[in-house]
């Protein structure tokens, strides 16, 4: 019985040793999704579409701001003897315009973020899928994204960076790193606030 327990213990120890060796021999690669994205022709197209969309939204906001300012100027120039009913109506109109402008700005920001997500997400998914494919083809057990805010990478040898391999798989010749397109932000309005 003692021999069986000893044999079982030694077998378990050998199995654990083989399992640890198998895990430690896994290759870990990394890539920069932002770098790959910035190298793609789609990045310029997406940036141009987002800028055009942002410009349309800004033009609409500026038109609303101009309308509000003009009506605020008219209100400010009302004669002192203007009836309270007319003043109240103008104040209500200005308040409605101000509220409408603020709501439009919020909706414009949301719309712009949706547009960015709609344009960028399919490209990012393709990059992730191809990074996984390249990783498998090159014997990597794990591929990490080095762009994360809190990267796990402690040591990142250049030979384990598969970014250029992914670009080649996408039919793009790797170039110099460029900054990824910045998220576009709708500017805040400087609309006047109606006086009461």
mmCIF file with all atom_site columns, C-alpha atoms in Angstrom:
data_model
loop_
_atom_site.group_PDB
_atom_site.id
_atom_site.type_symbol
_atom_site.label_atom_id
_atom_site.label_alt_id
_atom_site.label_comp_id
_atom_site.label_asym_id
_atom_site.label_entity_id
_atom_site.label_seq_id
_atom_site.pdbx_PDB_ins_code
_atom_site.Cartn_x
_atom_site.Cartn_y
_atom_site.Cartn_z
_atom_site.occupancy
_atom_site.B_iso_or_equiv
_atom_site.pdbx_formal_charge
_atom_site.auth_seq_id
_atom_site.auth_comp_id
_atom_site.auth_asym_id
_atom_site.auth_atom_id
_atom_site.pdbx_PDB_model_num
ATOM 1   C CA . UNK A 1 1   ? 0.000   0.000   0.000   1.00 0.00 ? 1   UNK A CA 1
ATOM 2   C CA . UNK A 1 2   ? 2.902   2.329   0.828   1.00 0.00 ? 2   UNK A CA 1
ATOM 3   C CA . UNK A 1 3   ? 4.424   1.675   -2.626  1.00 0.00 ? 3   UNK A CA 1
ATOM 4   C CA . UNK A 1 4   ? 1.144   2.537   -4.340  1.00 0.00 ? 4   UNK A CA 1
ATOM 5   C CA . UNK A 1 5   ? 0.899   5.843   -2.441  1.00 0.00 ? 5   UNK A CA 1
ATOM 6   C CA . UNK A 1 6   ? 4.518   6.669   -3.245  1.00 0.00 ? 6   UNK A CA 1
ATOM 7   C CA . UNK A 1 7   ? 3.974   5.831   -6.928  1.00 0.00 ? 7   UNK A CA 1
ATOM 8   C CA . UNK A 1 8   ? 0.779   7.924   -7.029  1.00 0.00 ? 8   UNK A CA 1
ATOM 9   C CA . UNK A 1 9   ? 2.571   10.855  -5.384  1.00 0.00 ? 9   UNK A CA 1
ATOM 10  C CA . UNK A 1 10  ? 5.515   10.638  -7.815  1.00 0.00 ? 10  UNK A CA 1
ATOM 11  C CA . UNK A 1 11  ? 3.137   10.363  -10.780 1.00 0.00 ? 11  UNK A CA 1
ATOM 12  C CA . UNK A 1 12  ? 1.237   13.438  -9.598  1.00 0.00 ? 12  UNK A CA 1
ATOM 13  C CA . UNK A 1 13  ? 4.510   15.330  -9.106  1.00 0.00 ? 13  UNK A CA 1
ATOM 14  C CA . UNK A 1 14  ? 5.692   14.438  -12.633 1.00 0.00 ? 14  UNK A CA 1
ATOM 15  C CA . UNK A 1 15  ? 2.339   15.424  -14.121 1.00 0.00 ? 15  UNK A CA 1
ATOM 16  C CA . UNK A 1 16  ? 2.414   18.776  -12.309 1.00 0.00 ? 16  UNK A CA 1
ATOM 17  C CA . UNK A 1 17  ? 5.980   19.368  -13.500 1.00 0.00 ? 17  UNK A CA 1
ATOM 18  C CA . UNK A 1 18  ? 5.035   18.669  -17.135 1.00 0.00 ? 18  UNK A CA 1
ATOM 19  C CA . UNK A 1 19  ? 1.977   20.942  -16.832 1.00 0.00 ? 19  UNK A CA 1
ATOM 20  C CA . UNK A 1 20  ? 4.097   23.784  -15.416 1.00 0.00 ? 20  UNK A CA 1
ATOM 21  C CA . UNK A 1 21  ? 6.667   23.374  -18.177 1.00 0.00 ? 21  UNK A CA 1
ATOM 22  C CA . UNK A 1 22  ? 3.929   23.386  -20.828 1.00 0.00 ? 22  UNK A CA 1
ATOM 23  C CA . UNK A 1 23  ? 2.469   26.586  -19.390 1.00 0.00 ? 23  UNK A CA 1
ATOM 24  C CA . UNK A 1 24  ? 5.827   28.306  -19.063 1.00 0.00 ? 24  UNK A CA 1
ATOM 25  C CA . UNK A 1 25  ? 6.712   27.527  -22.678 1.00 0.00 ? 25  UNK A CA 1
ATOM 26  C CA . UNK A 1 26  ? 3.718   29.511  -23.954 1.00 0.00 ? 26  UNK A CA 1
ATOM 27  C CA . UNK A 1 27  ? 4.910   32.452  -26.046 1.00 0.00 ? 27  UNK A CA 1
ATOM 28  C CA . UNK A 1 28  ? 3.446   35.809  -25.146 1.00 0.00 ? 28  UNK A CA 1
ATOM 29  C CA . UNK A 1 29  ? 3.247   38.453  -27.847 1.00 0.00 ? 29  UNK A CA 1
ATOM 30  C CA . UNK A 1 30  ? 1.925   41.969  -27.838 1.00 0.00 ? 30  UNK A CA 1
ATOM 31  C CA . UNK A 1 31  ? 0.652   44.514  -30.283 1.00 0.00 ? 31  UNK A CA 1
ATOM 32  C CA . UNK A 1 32  ? -0.348  48.172  -30.378 1.00 0.00 ? 32  UNK A CA 1
ATOM 33  C CA . UNK A 1 33  ? -3.887  48.458  -31.686 1.00 0.00 ? 33  UNK A CA 1
ATOM 34  C CA . UNK A 1 34  ? -3.510  52.263  -31.911 1.00 0.00 ? 34  UNK A CA 1
ATOM 35  C CA . UNK A 1 35  ? -0.343  51.927  -34.019 1.00 0.00 ? 35  UNK A CA 1
ATOM 36  C CA . UNK A 1 36  ? -1.991  49.451  -36.385 1.00 0.00 ? 36  UNK A CA 1
ATOM 37  C CA . UNK A 1 37  ? -5.112  51.604  -36.662 1.00 0.00 ? 37  UNK A CA 1
ATOM 38  C CA . UNK A 1 38  ? -3.082  54.744  -37.419 1.00 0.00 ? 38  UNK A CA 1
ATOM 39  C CA . UNK A 1 39  ? -1.319  52.963  -40.289 1.00 0.00 ? 39  UNK A CA 1
ATOM 40  C CA . UNK A 1 40  ? -4.516  51.907  -42.054 1.00 0.00 ? 40  UNK A CA 1
ATOM 41  C CA . UNK A 1 41  ? -5.975  53.830  -44.992 1.00 0.00 ? 41  UNK A CA 1
ATOM 42  C CA . UNK A 1 42  ? -9.333  53.477  -43.191 1.00 0.00 ? 42  UNK A CA 1
ATOM 43  C CA . UNK A 1 43  ? -8.008  55.688  -40.376 1.00 0.00 ? 43  UNK A CA 1
ATOM 44  C CA . UNK A 1 44  ? -7.751  58.721  -42.663 1.00 0.00 ? 44  UNK A CA 1
ATOM 45  C CA . UNK A 1 45  ? -11.179 58.051  -44.155 1.00 0.00 ? 45  UNK A CA 1
ATOM 46  C CA . UNK A 1 46  ? -12.726 57.679  -40.704 1.00 0.00 ? 46  UNK A CA 1
ATOM 47  C CA . UNK A 1 47  ? -11.041 60.841  -39.447 1.00 0.00 ? 47  UNK A CA 1
ATOM 48  C CA . UNK A 1 48  ? -12.283 62.777  -42.494 1.00 0.00 ? 48  UNK A CA 1
ATOM 49  C CA . UNK A 1 49  ? -15.849 61.481  -42.033 1.00 0.00 ? 49  UNK A CA 1
ATOM 50  C CA . UNK A 1 50  ? -15.811 62.376  -38.342 1.00 0.00 ? 50  UNK A CA 1
ATOM 51  C CA . UNK A 1 51  ? -14.478 65.873  -39.040 1.00 0.00 ? 51  UNK A CA 1
ATOM 52  C CA . UNK A 1 52  ? -17.163 66.437  -41.699 1.00 0.00 ? 52  UNK A CA 1
ATOM 53  C CA . UNK A 1 53  ? -19.876 65.204  -39.340 1.00 0.00 ? 53  UNK A CA 1
ATOM 54  C CA . UNK A 1 54  ? -18.513 67.346  -36.510 1.00 0.00 ? 54  UNK A CA 1
ATOM 55  C CA . UNK A 1 55  ? -18.434 70.365  -38.815 1.00 0.00 ? 55  UNK A CA 1
ATOM 56  C CA . UNK A 1 56  ? -22.112 69.865  -39.710 1.00 0.00 ? 56  UNK A CA 1
ATOM 57  C CA . UNK A 1 57  ? -23.043 69.675  -36.048 1.00 0.00 ? 57  UNK A CA 1
ATOM 58  C CA . UNK A 1 58  ? -20.942 72.748  -35.175 1.00 0.00 ? 58  UNK A CA 1
ATOM 59  C CA . UNK A 1 59  ? -22.593 74.723  -37.997 1.00 0.00 ? 59  UNK A CA 1
ATOM 60  C CA . UNK A 1 60  ? -26.025 73.828  -36.630 1.00 0.00 ? 60  UNK A CA 1
ATOM 61  C CA . UNK A 1 61  ? -24.944 74.821  -33.128 1.00 0.00 ? 61  UNK A CA 1
ATOM 62  C CA . UNK A 1 62  ? -23.537 78.129  -34.366 1.00 0.00 ? 62  UNK A CA 1
ATOM 63  C CA . UNK A 1 63  ? -26.790 78.866  -36.224 1.00 0.00 ? 63  UNK A CA 1
ATOM 64  C CA . UNK A 1 64  ? -28.763 78.231  -33.023 1.00 0.00 ? 64  UNK A CA 1
ATOM 65  C CA . UNK A 1 65  ? -26.343 80.404  -31.004 1.00 0.00 ? 65  UNK A CA 1
ATOM 66  C CA . UNK A 1 66  ? -26.656 83.213  -33.564 1.00 0.00 ? 66  UNK A CA 1
ATOM 67  C CA . UNK A 1 67  ? -30.459 83.032  -33.419 1.00 0.00 ? 67  UNK A CA 1
ATOM 68  C CA . UNK A 1 68  ? -30.398 83.109  -29.628 1.00 0.00 ? 68  UNK A CA 1
ATOM 69  C CA . UNK A 1 69  ? -28.012 86.086  -29.557 1.00 0.00 ? 69  UNK A CA 1
ATOM 70  C CA . UNK A 1 70  ? -30.105 88.041  -32.048 1.00 0.00 ? 70  UNK A CA 1
ATOM 71  C CA . UNK A 1 71  ? -33.263 87.452  -30.032 1.00 0.00 ? 71  UNK A CA 1
ATOM 72  C CA . UNK A 1 72  ? -31.422 88.306  -26.788 1.00 0.00 ? 72  UNK A CA 1
ATOM 73  C CA . UNK A 1 73  ? -30.260 91.585  -28.386 1.00 0.00 ? 73  UNK A CA 1
ATOM 74  C CA . UNK A 1 74  ? -33.842 92.398  -29.397 1.00 0.00 ? 74  UNK A CA 1
ATOM 75  C CA . UNK A 1 75  ? -34.968 91.674  -25.848 1.00 0.00 ? 75  UNK A CA 1
ATOM 76  C CA . UNK A 1 76  ? -32.226 93.901  -24.381 1.00 0.00 ? 76  UNK A CA 1
ATOM 77  C CA . UNK A 1 77  ? -33.279 96.782  -26.657 1.00 0.00 ? 77  UNK A CA 1
ATOM 78  C CA . UNK A 1 78  ? -36.925 96.689  -25.661 1.00 0.00 ? 78  UNK A CA 1
ATOM 79  C CA . UNK A 1 79  ? -38.065 100.096 -24.479 1.00 0.00 ? 79  UNK A CA 1
ATOM 80  C CA . UNK A 1 80  ? -38.436 100.574 -20.737 1.00 0.00 ? 80  UNK A CA 1
ATOM 81  C CA . UNK A 1 81  ? -42.188 101.019 -21.088 1.00 0.00 ? 81  UNK A CA 1
ATOM 82  C CA . UNK A 1 82  ? -42.693 97.586  -22.761 1.00 0.00 ? 82  UNK A CA 1
ATOM 83  C CA . UNK A 1 83  ? -45.523 95.691  -21.098 1.00 0.00 ? 83  UNK A CA 1
ATOM 84  C CA . UNK A 1 84  ? -44.774 92.808  -18.724 1.00 0.00 ? 84  UNK A CA 1
ATOM 85  C CA . UNK A 1 85  ? -46.756 90.457  -20.997 1.00 0.00 ? 85  UNK A CA 1
ATOM 86  C CA . UNK A 1 86  ? -44.439 91.150  -23.956 1.00 0.00 ? 86  UNK A CA 1
ATOM 87  C CA . UNK A 1 87  ? -41.321 90.970  -21.745 1.00 0.00 ? 87  UNK A CA 1
ATOM 88  C CA . UNK A 1 88  ? -42.531 87.707  -20.228 1.00 0.00 ? 88  UNK A CA 1
ATOM 89  C CA . UNK A 1 89  ? -43.217 86.254  -23.675 1.00 0.00 ? 89  UNK A CA 1
ATOM 90  C CA . UNK A 1 90  ? -39.749 87.233  -24.929 1.00 0.00 ? 90  UNK A CA 1
ATOM 91  C CA . UNK A 1 91  ? -38.097 85.802  -21.785 1.00 0.00 ? 91  UNK A CA 1
ATOM 92  C CA . UNK A 1 92  ? -40.009 82.559  -22.233 1.00 0.00 ? 92  UNK A CA 1
ATOM 93  C CA . UNK A 1 93  ? -38.933 82.405  -25.896 1.00 0.00 ? 93  UNK A CA 1
ATOM 94  C CA . UNK A 1 94  ? -35.283 83.004  -24.937 1.00 0.00 ? 94  UNK A CA 1
ATOM 95  C CA . UNK A 1 95  ? -35.445 80.348  -22.218 1.00 0.00 ? 95  UNK A CA 1
ATOM 96  C CA . UNK A 1 96  ? -36.943 77.850  -24.693 1.00 0.00 ? 96  UNK A CA 1
ATOM 97  C CA . UNK A 1 97  ? -34.198 78.620  -27.226 1.00 0.00 ? 97  UNK A CA 1
ATOM 98  C CA . UNK A 1 98  ? -31.512 78.241  -24.528 1.00 0.00 ? 98  UNK A CA 1
ATOM 99  C CA . UNK A 1 99  ? -32.939 74.878  -23.426 1.00 0.00 ? 99  UNK A CA 1
ATOM 100 C CA . UNK A 1 100 ? -33.217 73.727  -27.037 1.00 0.00 ? 100 UNK A CA 1
ATOM 101 C CA . UNK A 1 101 ? -29.603 74.708  -27.698 1.00 0.00 ? 101 UNK A CA 1
ATOM 102 C CA . UNK A 1 102 ? -28.344 72.846  -24.629 1.00 0.00 ? 102 UNK A CA 1
ATOM 103 C CA . UNK A 1 103 ? -30.324 69.732  -25.575 1.00 0.00 ? 103 UNK A CA 1
ATOM 104 C CA . UNK A 1 104 ? -29.029 69.908  -29.151 1.00 0.00 ? 104 UNK A CA 1
ATOM 105 C CA . UNK A 1 105 ? -25.441 70.144  -27.885 1.00 0.00 ? 105 UNK A CA 1
ATOM 106 C CA . UNK A 1 106 ? -25.915 67.050  -25.692 1.00 0.00 ? 106 UNK A CA 1
ATOM 107 C CA . UNK A 1 107 ? -27.544 65.144  -28.552 1.00 0.00 ? 107 UNK A CA 1
ATOM 108 C CA . UNK A 1 108 ? -24.821 66.262  -30.962 1.00 0.00 ? 108 UNK A CA 1
ATOM 109 C CA . UNK A 1 109 ? -22.099 64.934  -28.634 1.00 0.00 ? 109 UNK A CA 1
ATOM 110 C CA . UNK A 1 110 ? -23.920 61.608  -28.300 1.00 0.00 ? 110 UNK A CA 1
ATOM 111 C CA . UNK A 1 111 ? -24.468 61.450  -32.055 1.00 0.00 ? 111 UNK A CA 1
ATOM 112 C CA . UNK A 1 112 ? -20.795 62.123  -32.731 1.00 0.00 ? 112 UNK A CA 1
ATOM 113 C CA . UNK A 1 113 ? -19.730 59.394  -30.302 1.00 0.00 ? 113 UNK A CA 1
ATOM 114 C CA . UNK A 1 114 ? -22.152 56.947  -31.951 1.00 0.00 ? 114 UNK A CA 1
ATOM 115 C CA . UNK A 1 115 ? -20.810 57.838  -35.394 1.00 0.00 ? 115 UNK A CA 1
ATOM 116 C CA . UNK A 1 116 ? -17.235 57.337  -34.183 1.00 0.00 ? 116 UNK A CA 1
ATOM 117 C CA . UNK A 1 117 ? -18.130 53.979  -32.665 1.00 0.00 ? 117 UNK A CA 1
ATOM 118 C CA . UNK A 1 118 ? -19.957 52.879  -35.822 1.00 0.00 ? 118 UNK A CA 1
ATOM 119 C CA . UNK A 1 119 ? -16.947 53.739  -37.979 1.00 0.00 ? 119 UNK A CA 1
ATOM 120 C CA . UNK A 1 120 ? -14.133 52.569  -35.678 1.00 0.00 ? 120 UNK A CA 1
ATOM 121 C CA . UNK A 1 121 ? -15.481 49.385  -34.050 1.00 0.00 ? 121 UNK A CA 1
ATOM 122 C CA . UNK A 1 122 ? -15.565 47.198  -37.202 1.00 0.00 ? 122 UNK A CA 1
ATOM 123 C CA . UNK A 1 123 ? -11.950 48.136  -37.966 1.00 0.00 ? 123 UNK A CA 1
ATOM 124 C CA . UNK A 1 124 ? -10.840 47.451  -34.370 1.00 0.00 ? 124 UNK A CA 1
ATOM 125 C CA . UNK A 1 125 ? -12.632 44.084  -34.429 1.00 0.00 ? 125 UNK A CA 1
ATOM 126 C CA . UNK A 1 126 ? -10.837 43.184  -37.658 1.00 0.00 ? 126 UNK A CA 1
ATOM 127 C CA . UNK A 1 127 ? -7.495  44.143  -36.090 1.00 0.00 ? 127 UNK A CA 1
ATOM 128 C CA . UNK A 1 128 ? -8.198  41.993  -33.020 1.00 0.00 ? 128 UNK A CA 1
ATOM 129 C CA . UNK A 1 129 ? -9.275  39.037  -35.183 1.00 0.00 ? 129 UNK A CA 1
ATOM 130 C CA . UNK A 1 130 ? -6.167  39.295  -37.352 1.00 0.00 ? 130 UNK A CA 1
ATOM 131 C CA . UNK A 1 131 ? -3.908  39.747  -34.310 1.00 0.00 ? 131 UNK A CA 1
ATOM 132 C CA . UNK A 1 132 ? -5.308  36.491  -32.919 1.00 0.00 ? 132 UNK A CA 1
ATOM 133 C CA . UNK A 1 133 ? -4.782  34.793  -36.286 1.00 0.00 ? 133 UNK A CA 1
ATOM 134 C CA . UNK A 1 134 ? -1.195  36.070  -36.557 1.00 0.00 ? 134 UNK A CA 1
ATOM 135 C CA . UNK A 1 135 ? -0.575  34.984  -32.969 1.00 0.00 ? 135 UNK A CA 1
ATOM 136 C CA . UNK A 1 136 ? -1.735  31.446  -33.696 1.00 0.00 ? 136 UNK A CA 1
ATOM 137 C CA . UNK A 1 137 ? 0.262   31.272  -36.938 1.00 0.00 ? 137 UNK A CA 1
ATOM 138 C CA . UNK A 1 138 ? 3.421   32.301  -35.072 1.00 0.00 ? 138 UNK A CA 1
ATOM 139 C CA . UNK A 1 139 ? 2.970   30.035  -32.056 1.00 0.00 ? 139 UNK A CA 1
ATOM 140 C CA . UNK A 1 140 ? 1.896   32.628  -29.494 1.00 0.00 ? 140 UNK A CA 1
ATOM 141 C CA . UNK A 1 141 ? -0.332  31.434  -26.680 1.00 0.00 ? 141 UNK A CA 1
ATOM 142 C CA . UNK A 1 142 ? -1.234  34.977  -25.639 1.00 0.00 ? 142 UNK A CA 1
ATOM 143 C CA . UNK A 1 143 ? -1.372  38.356  -27.373 1.00 0.00 ? 143 UNK A CA 1
ATOM 144 C CA . UNK A 1 144 ? -1.650  41.488  -25.241 1.00 0.00 ? 144 UNK A CA 1
ATOM 145 C CA . UNK A 1 145 ? -2.649  44.997  -26.292 1.00 0.00 ? 145 UNK A CA 1
ATOM 146 C CA . UNK A 1 146 ? 0.173   47.297  -25.168 1.00 0.00 ? 146 UNK A CA 1
ATOM 147 C CA . UNK A 1 147 ? -2.063  50.380  -25.476 1.00 0.00 ? 147 UNK A CA 1
ATOM 148 C CA . UNK A 1 148 ? -4.142  49.641  -22.394 1.00 0.00 ? 148 UNK A CA 1
ATOM 149 C CA . UNK A 1 149 ? -4.107  52.284  -19.657 1.00 0.00 ? 149 UNK A CA 1
ATOM 150 C CA . UNK A 1 150 ? -2.621  49.804  -17.173 1.00 0.00 ? 150 UNK A CA 1
ATOM 151 C CA . UNK A 1 151 ? -0.588  47.472  -19.376 1.00 0.00 ? 151 UNK A CA 1
ATOM 152 C CA . UNK A 1 152 ? 0.383   44.172  -17.882 1.00 0.00 ? 152 UNK A CA 1
ATOM 153 C CA . UNK A 1 153 ? 3.665   44.134  -19.796 1.00 0.00 ? 153 UNK A CA 1
ATOM 154 C CA . UNK A 1 154 ? 6.752   44.291  -17.635 1.00 0.00 ? 154 UNK A CA 1
ATOM 155 C CA . UNK A 1 155 ? 9.215   43.205  -20.283 1.00 0.00 ? 155 UNK A CA 1
ATOM 156 C CA . UNK A 1 156 ? 8.286   43.597  -23.931 1.00 0.00 ? 156 UNK A CA 1
ATOM 157 C CA . UNK A 1 157 ? 10.988  42.457  -26.352 1.00 0.00 ? 157 UNK A CA 1
ATOM 158 C CA . UNK A 1 158 ? 10.571  43.952  -29.831 1.00 0.00 ? 158 UNK A CA 1
ATOM 159 C CA . UNK A 1 159 ? 10.625  40.479  -31.419 1.00 0.00 ? 159 UNK A CA 1
ATOM 160 C CA . UNK A 1 160 ? 7.349   39.677  -29.624 1.00 0.00 ? 160 UNK A CA 1
ATOM 161 C CA . UNK A 1 161 ? 5.604   42.755  -31.071 1.00 0.00 ? 161 UNK A CA 1
ATOM 162 C CA . UNK A 1 162 ? 3.337   41.406  -33.795 1.00 0.00 ? 162 UNK A CA 1
ATOM 163 C CA . UNK A 1 163 ? 1.918   44.793  -34.885 1.00 0.00 ? 163 UNK A CA 1
ATOM 164 C CA . UNK A 1 164 ? 3.812   44.867  -38.187 1.00 0.00 ? 164 UNK A CA 1
ATOM 165 C CA . UNK A 1 165 ? 2.827   41.248  -38.897 1.00 0.00 ? 165 UNK A CA 1
ATOM 166 C CA . UNK A 1 166 ? -0.832  42.180  -38.446 1.00 0.00 ? 166 UNK A CA 1
ATOM 167 C CA . UNK A 1 167 ? -0.402  45.174  -40.771 1.00 0.00 ? 167 UNK A CA 1
ATOM 168 C CA . UNK A 1 168 ? 1.192   42.944  -43.415 1.00 0.00 ? 168 UNK A CA 1
ATOM 169 C CA . UNK A 1 169 ? -1.695  40.488  -43.038 1.00 0.00 ? 169 UNK A CA 1
ATOM 170 C CA . UNK A 1 170 ? -4.043  43.414  -43.720 1.00 0.00 ? 170 UNK A CA 1
ATOM 171 C CA . UNK A 1 171 ? -2.073  44.315  -46.847 1.00 0.00 ? 171 UNK A CA 1
ATOM 172 C CA . UNK A 1 172 ? -0.543  47.471  -45.351 1.00 0.00 ? 172 UNK A CA 1
ATOM 173 C CA . UNK A 1 173 ? 3.163   48.229  -45.390 1.00 0.00 ? 173 UNK A CA 1
ATOM 174 C CA . UNK A 1 174 ? 4.189   49.279  -41.864 1.00 0.00 ? 174 UNK A CA 1
ATOM 175 C CA . UNK A 1 175 ? 5.426   52.849  -41.521 1.00 0.00 ? 175 UNK A CA 1
ATOM 176 C CA . UNK A 1 176 ? 6.371   55.280  -38.804 1.00 0.00 ? 176 UNK A CA 1
ATOM 177 C CA . UNK A 1 177 ? 4.113   55.466  -35.739 1.00 0.00 ? 177 UNK A CA 1
ATOM 178 C CA . UNK A 1 178 ? 1.484   58.148  -35.989 1.00 0.00 ? 178 UNK A CA 1
ATOM 179 C CA . UNK A 1 179 ? -0.890  59.292  -33.282 1.00 0.00 ? 179 UNK A CA 1
ATOM 180 C CA . UNK A 1 180 ? -4.300  57.621  -33.389 1.00 0.00 ? 180 UNK A CA 1
ATOM 181 C CA . UNK A 1 181 ? -7.153  59.895  -34.400 1.00 0.00 ? 181 UNK A CA 1
ATOM 182 C CA . UNK A 1 182 ? -8.249  61.903  -31.415 1.00 0.00 ? 182 UNK A CA 1
ATOM 183 C CA . UNK A 1 183 ? -11.812 61.734  -30.290 1.00 0.00 ? 183 UNK A CA 1
ATOM 184 C CA . UNK A 1 184 ? -13.627 64.747  -31.567 1.00 0.00 ? 184 UNK A CA 1
ATOM 185 C CA . UNK A 1 185 ? -15.445 66.969  -29.116 1.00 0.00 ? 185 UNK A CA 1
ATOM 186 C CA . UNK A 1 186 ? -18.269 69.364  -29.855 1.00 0.00 ? 186 UNK A CA 1
ATOM 187 C CA . UNK A 1 187 ? -17.336 72.786  -28.489 1.00 0.00 ? 187 UNK A CA 1
ATOM 188 C CA . UNK A 1 188 ? -19.419 74.367  -25.757 1.00 0.00 ? 188 UNK A CA 1
ATOM 189 C CA . UNK A 1 189 ? -21.595 77.258  -26.754 1.00 0.00 ? 189 UNK A CA 1
ATOM 190 C CA . UNK A 1 190 ? -20.964 80.802  -25.626 1.00 0.00 ? 190 UNK A CA 1
ATOM 191 C CA . UNK A 1 191 ? -24.653 81.637  -25.934 1.00 0.00 ? 191 UNK A CA 1
ATOM 192 C CA . UNK A 1 192 ? -25.943 84.539  -23.888 1.00 0.00 ? 192 UNK A CA 1
ATOM 193 C CA . UNK A 1 193 ? -28.270 83.835  -21.002 1.00 0.00 ? 193 UNK A CA 1
ATOM 194 C CA . UNK A 1 194 ? -31.490 85.796  -20.979 1.00 0.00 ? 194 UNK A CA 1
ATOM 195 C CA . UNK A 1 195 ? -31.863 88.338  -18.200 1.00 0.00 ? 195 UNK A CA 1
ATOM 196 C CA . UNK A 1 196 ? -35.023 88.455  -16.170 1.00 0.00 ? 196 UNK A CA 1
#
